[in-house]
Structure formats: structure tokens, C-alpha cells
Amino acid sequence: MATRAAGAVVPDHVPPSLVRDFSYFRGPEMEPTPCGHPQAALSFVHREGPAIFYAPNNTYDGRGTWVFTKAEDQRAVLNNTEVFSSNRGIFKAALGEDLPMVPLEVDPPDHMKFRALLNPLLSPRRVDAMEAGARERAVRLIEGFKAKGTCEVMNDFAFPFAVGVFLQFLGVSDDRRDEFLGWANEQFHGTLEQRLNAMRTVVDFMKSLIALRRREPADDFVSFLLAAEVEGRPLTDKEILGVAVLLFEAGLDTVAAAVGFDLYHLATHPEDQQRLRGDKDLIKPAVEELFRAYSTIQMLRTAVCDFEYKGIPIRAGDLISCPTMIANRDPAEFPDPDRIDLARDNNRHTAFAYGPHRCLGSHLARRELIVGLEEFLARIPTFRLKAGSSPITYGGYVFGIENLDLAWD
Amino acid sequence: MKIKVHHGMCQGHARCYSLAPDIFQLDDSGYILPGDIAVPAGQETLAQRGARSCPERALEVAED
Ligand code: SF4
């Protein structure tokens, strides 16, 4: 008989000693919390153990997951794509539409042909070419609120910046930015109904963009995909749509959240802010350290067959969660992991995951953060949290920050 | 000093390249070029830092 814990079902094969009441959605600092630190709040798992446990109610829809807390074990899972599949049918579950997010939901060996196609589009060198446009956007936004002496980072900077860079990448003109911002906002922060509507709107927009580029090719991303081939055949519309939708899903909320957490850190750690102001070369390593300390995503995998890992019985169909924010505070991997040291060396953080599915957009995301911080620090004098304001942080599938009011003299 | 490159483990993080672009060279897709790297004298520290920032453990420092 399956046992119950915290109102959720624990499958028979899970040893009761490995069940923990743990959730990314509930519990201290996972629900919206004023001035919270959701990533730090989870690092207790390294002190209390066990290194791998079962959390009975740990998804949006109330399913249980295994939680792998050590960096080494996460690496083992994420590199073993034969057992741990990345295809969860996210859109199918949400919209009833069979739309695999390519390449995230495609497992190796098929995965590699899509990655080979897409990697050059987002390679470090390609990102060099996108930097000027991203910088111009950051400067324009910052100059827009500089004189006010205050800003709300998420609405005034983080989201418009991330959305602007995405539109530039997509080759869509800037006058659609506000429309996109609205969809992004509803999709990532709306009610369930708003989320579903926004997802549909995004899918429909991408469909019409694909149709337009079929008629009128241009020098842009969708046209590139339309002309591309895998294994000697063109991509199907569904595959193109899957790529475009994935980029939207993956590139907006995550970048905006990172901008928010980084500026929140600098506003509340004036010594770190001063340090960066005094040493521009430190910005690059600092961005890596802030990615480590404020990682926002977890990788979810589904076991496709029964598998025993270090004595833990995993059954086909089990979900395995590999949270980056927890691996990145693993004391076996990082000395003094809860200390944030902007100059940290040997920083093998996993904010962009490990293995074949390593984030395709990581080089662009990293550059957006560097450019964003460089311009913010260069143009805005010493800033702090606005008096009387409290930023609300939260856990969930993508950790984030709802609002961040800053002030300067 | 030599850096052993375990090419099959590289997943294109480009962390090595971002620290030391002259030592660690990438192909157009962002993966490291195969073959061990002979580190020029005077660049040992940089090479070591680059190797130790690889999340996949694809780079191994070998003293010779
Ligand atoms: S850091 Fe590692 S994974 Fe990344 S490019 Fe260099 S060798 Fe490859």
C-alpha cells in the first residue's frame, strides 16, 4: 500500500526514511516573501540530508519528485539521458497541443542534430555581434529613469531589457515591445487562466511569424530556420514553432529574474556595490558568482526505466528534480558556499545546467547580465532599496522577484 | 604544463574560453577543439583557472 505524507501519495518503492516534506512552492520563503532569499533558504538540505530524498508534493500539479541535492549526483543524472528523459510534454499538458519544445524536449541522439543547427546562432562569437544592440537598449532604459532618482527594476529595466534583446534576436521590430511585455507578464506572473491565454497568444504569434517569413524571407531567425535542414530535410513547422516558443519561454523570465536578484544583492550589500564600482574587471566574475548564488531554475527529468542509483530505487515514470540553486550551494563543490564572494575562483556553477541540454542561450544571458550591470553601475550613482519598500521574492519553477524599488541621490 | 581535453565531455559552456580565449579555442558551435593543450610558459595560472571553471570536468590539468 502506498503511504501518504503531507496529503500526497508516496509510491510503494520509496523507502519511508527518504521522504521529506519539501516543496519549491510552499514552505519558508518559497511562497511570496518580503525581502526573502529563497535560494539561501534551501541550503539547509545540505546540513540535514539525506543527499537524495523524495518530496511527495513538489510540482505545480501536486506530483512527487526525487530531489538530488549534490552537484555530483545531478551531473550523473543530467548526463545519463538514456535513463533520464527530458521530454515532459510541457505544452501538451498545458494547452493540449502536441508541441515539443525543441531542443529541450528532444532526447539524444536526435537532440544533437538540433543543437548542431542552433549552437552557432547563440555561440560566444555570435553573441559578440549582438552586444552593441543589447547595450544600446540598456542605456536607453537607464537614461529614461536616471533623473527620477528611483526606479522599479523589474518593470522599468529587467523585463523591457530582456524582451528587447529577444525581439532583436528574433528580428521583430521594437514597436511590438509593449505587446510582448504584456504577454510575458501575463504568462509568467498571471493567474492560471491568464497564463494559458498568454501561452496561446505567443504560439499564435509565432505561427503567424513563420507564415510571414515563408512568404517574405528576411535576414532573421525564423528565415534561418525555414532555410535550415536536419538530416537532409527541412524542419517541420512544428519543429520551428517548438524552437521559437522555447526561446521565448526560456529567455525572458530567467534573464529578468537574474537582473532583479543581482541588483537586489548590490542594493543590500553596499560593500559589494562599491567593490564593483571600483573595479570594472570584477564585473565578469561577479556575474558568475551571482549566477551561482541566485540560480533560478531546476531541471526536471523523467526516468524511462527502472534504475538504481547509489542504492536508491528509482522506477520508470518517477520525476527527478535537479535544482541548480541547491547544487550551487553544495559544500563538496564550493568552499563556504553560502558566502557570496564576487571574486570567487574555480566557480563551476551549474546555473545553466550540465550535460547535453546545457542552456543554449547561456552565452547571450551571461552577456545581457554583464552589459546590464556595467551600464547600470556606470550611469546610476550608489543605489539602495527605496525607503519603505520591500522586494517580494518567491520560489517555484523559476525563482524570482516581483518588484524591486531602488533609490539614489 | 599540459591541459588534457576530454573532448566528449565538453558541452559548450565556454567557461574556459571566457577566462583565457588564447589558451582554450572553440569551434563555431562553441565546443572546445579536440587535442591536448600545451600551455605556454607564464600562462599556467590562467590555464589552471580556465580548466577549473569547467562545470563538466572536461579539462584536466597535467603537470609534466
Ligand atoms: S568550459 Fe568545459 S564544457 Fe566549457 S567549453 Fe570549456 S571544455 Fe567545454
mmCIF file of N, CA, C and O in Angstrom, chain B residues 22-53:
data_model
loop_
_atom_site.group_PDB
_atom_site.id
_atom_site.type_symbol
_atom_site.label_atom_id
_atom_site.label_comp_id
_atom_site.label_asym_id
_atom_site.label_seq_id
_atom_site.Cartn_x
_atom_site.Cartn_y
_atom_site.Cartn_z
ATOM 1 N N ASP B 22 42.878 32.790 -25.468
ATOM 2 C CA ASP B 22 44.045 32.421 -26.268
ATOM 3 C C ASP B 22 44.482 30.985 -26.003
ATOM 4 O O ASP B 22 45.136 30.356 -26.831
ATOM 5 N N ILE B 23 44.161 30.483 -24.841
ATOM 6 C CA ILE B 23 44.580 29.123 -24.493
ATOM 7 C C ILE B 23 43.532 28.098 -24.938
ATOM 8 O O ILE B 23 43.858 27.045 -25.481
ATOM 9 N N PHE B 24 42.259 28.426 -24.679
ATOM 10 C CA PHE B 24 41.188 27.461 -24.967
ATOM 11 C C PHE B 24 40.432 27.915 -26.202
ATOM 12 O O PHE B 24 39.751 28.938 -26.173
ATOM 13 N N GLN B 25 40.558 27.146 -27.278
ATOM 14 C CA GLN B 25 39.899 27.594 -28.505
ATOM 15 C C GLN B 25 38.680 26.752 -28.849
ATOM 16 O O GLN B 25 38.684 25.531 -28.680
ATOM 17 N N LEU B 26 37.658 27.443 -29.314
ATOM 18 C CA LEU B 26 36.368 26.796 -29.559
ATOM 19 C C LEU B 26 36.086 26.696 -31.055
ATOM 20 O O LEU B 26 36.578 27.506 -31.844
ATOM 21 N N ASP B 27 35.271 25.710 -31.412
ATOM 22 C CA ASP B 27 34.807 25.651 -32.803
ATOM 23 C C ASP B 27 33.603 26.584 -32.969
ATOM 24 O O ASP B 27 33.198 27.256 -32.021
ATOM 25 N N ASP B 28 33.037 26.620 -34.161
ATOM 26 C CA ASP B 28 31.969 27.585 -34.429
ATOM 27 C C ASP B 28 30.718 27.332 -33.598
ATOM 28 O O ASP B 28 29.888 28.212 -33.420
ATOM 29 N N SER B 29 30.564 26.124 -33.115
ATOM 30 C CA SER B 29 29.401 25.820 -32.293
ATOM 31 C C SER B 29 29.647 26.115 -30.827
ATOM 32 O O SER B 29 28.740 25.991 -30.012
ATOM 33 N N GLY B 30 30.879 26.449 -30.483
ATOM 34 C CA GLY B 30 31.162 26.787 -29.093
ATOM 35 C C GLY B 30 31.725 25.633 -28.283
ATOM 36 O O GLY B 30 31.797 25.720 -27.057
ATOM 37 N N TYR B 31 32.117 24.540 -28.945
ATOM 38 C CA TYR B 31 32.735 23.417 -28.230
ATOM 39 C C TYR B 31 34.252 23.517 -28.372
ATOM 40 O O TYR B 31 34.763 24.019 -29.377
ATOM 41 N N ILE B 32 34.962 22.985 -27.374
ATOM 42 C CA ILE B 32 36.416 23.114 -27.412
ATOM 43 C C ILE B 32 37.002 22.255 -28.524
ATOM 44 O O ILE B 32 36.478 21.186 -28.836
ATOM 45 N N LEU B 33 38.086 22.733 -29.139
ATOM 46 C CA LEU B 33 38.744 21.946 -30.175
ATOM 47 C C LEU B 33 39.386 20.725 -29.525
ATOM 48 O O LEU B 33 39.911 20.811 -28.422
ATOM 49 N N PRO B 34 39.333 19.574 -30.203
ATOM 50 C CA PRO B 34 39.918 18.367 -29.606
ATOM 51 C C PRO B 34 41.446 18.463 -29.556
ATOM 52 O O PRO B 34 42.045 19.262 -30.272
ATOM 53 N N GLY B 35 42.054 17.645 -28.726
ATOM 54 C CA GLY B 35 43.521 17.614 -28.633
ATOM 55 C C GLY B 35 44.001 18.302 -27.375
ATOM 56 O O GLY B 35 43.455 19.329 -26.963
ATOM 57 N N ASP B 36 45.026 17.723 -26.760
ATOM 58 C CA ASP B 36 45.555 18.303 -25.529
ATOM 59 C C ASP B 36 46.211 19.652 -25.811
ATOM 60 O O ASP B 36 46.627 19.929 -26.931
ATOM 61 N N ILE B 37 46.276 20.466 -24.783
ATOM 62 C CA ILE B 37 46.787 21.823 -24.961
ATOM 63 C C ILE B 37 48.117 21.968 -24.226
ATOM 64 O O ILE B 37 48.195 21.710 -23.017
ATOM 65 N N ALA B 38 49.141 22.352 -24.961
ATOM 66 C CA ALA B 38 50.416 22.663 -24.308
ATOM 67 C C ALA B 38 50.352 24.119 -23.854
ATOM 68 O O ALA B 38 50.161 25.021 -24.668
ATOM 69 N N VAL B 39 50.456 24.326 -22.558
ATOM 70 C CA VAL B 39 50.279 25.680 -22.036
ATOM 71 C C VAL B 39 51.602 26.445 -22.147
ATOM 72 O O VAL B 39 52.625 25.994 -21.653
ATOM 73 N N PRO B 40 51.585 27.606 -22.801
ATOM 74 C CA PRO B 40 52.814 28.392 -22.931
ATOM 75 C C PRO B 40 53.313 28.833 -21.551
ATOM 76 O O PRO B 40 52.505 29.090 -20.653
ATOM 77 N N ALA B 41 54.638 28.904 -21.418
ATOM 78 C CA ALA B 41 55.225 29.307 -20.138
ATOM 79 C C ALA B 41 54.660 30.663 -19.718
ATOM 80 O O ALA B 41 54.414 31.529 -20.553
ATOM 81 N N GLY B 42 54.424 30.808 -18.435
ATOM 82 C CA GLY B 42 53.911 32.072 -17.922
ATOM 83 C C GLY B 42 52.390 32.136 -17.895
ATOM 84 O O GLY B 42 51.809 33.027 -17.291
ATOM 85 N N GLN B 43 51.729 31.179 -18.565
ATOM 86 C CA GLN B 43 50.260 31.244 -18.582
ATOM 87 C C GLN B 43 49.628 30.129 -17.762
ATOM 88 O O GLN B 43 48.432 29.859 -17.902
ATOM 89 N N GLU B 44 50.443 29.517 -16.901
ATOM 90 C CA GLU B 44 49.965 28.350 -16.156
ATOM 91 C C GLU B 44 48.759 28.680 -15.264
ATOM 92 O O GLU B 44 47.779 27.937 -15.234
ATOM 93 N N THR B 45 48.868 29.797 -14.562
ATOM 94 C CA THR B 45 47.788 30.132 -13.620
ATOM 95 C C THR B 45 46.467 30.342 -14.355
ATOM 96 O O THR B 45 45.422 29.828 -13.951
ATOM 97 N N LEU B 46 46.564 31.071 -15.435
ATOM 98 C CA LEU B 46 45.365 31.356 -16.211
ATOM 99 C C LEU B 46 44.758 30.050 -16.757
ATOM 100 O O LEU B 46 43.544 29.840 -16.719
ATOM 101 N N ALA B 47 45.639 29.181 -17.263
ATOM 102 C CA ALA B 47 45.172 27.912 -17.822
ATOM 103 C C ALA B 47 44.500 27.072 -16.738
ATOM 104 O O ALA B 47 43.461 26.448 -16.960
ATOM 105 N N GLN B 48 45.107 27.086 -15.571
ATOM 106 C CA GLN B 48 44.559 26.323 -14.459
ATOM 107 C C GLN B 48 43.176 26.856 -14.065
ATOM 108 O O GLN B 48 42.242 26.095 -13.840
ATOM 109 N N ARG B 49 43.085 28.163 -14.001
ATOM 110 C CA ARG B 49 41.789 28.762 -13.636
ATOM 111 C C ARG B 49 40.735 28.422 -14.682
ATOM 112 O O ARG B 49 39.585 28.126 -14.343
ATOM 113 N N GLY B 50 41.127 28.467 -15.948
ATOM 114 C CA GLY B 50 40.181 28.124 -17.010
ATOM 115 C C GLY B 50 39.704 26.681 -16.884
ATOM 116 O O GLY B 50 38.513 26.386 -16.944
ATOM 117 N N ALA B 51 40.673 25.779 -16.650
ATOM 118 C CA ALA B 51 40.342 24.358 -16.551
ATOM 119 C C ALA B 51 39.431 24.106 -15.352
ATOM 120 O O ALA B 51 38.474 23.333 -15.429
ATOM 121 N N ARG B 52 39.700 24.787 -14.267
ATOM 122 C CA ARG B 52 38.916 24.545 -13.045
ATOM 123 C C ARG B 52 37.548 25.193 -13.091
ATOM 124 O O ARG B 52 36.759 25.014 -12.185
ATOM 125 N N SER B 53 37.274 25.983 -14.113
ATOM 126 C CA SER B 53 35.938 26.573 -14.168
ATOM 127 C C SER B 53 35.021 25.745 -15.073
ATOM 128 O O SER B 53 33.860 26.099 -15.242
#
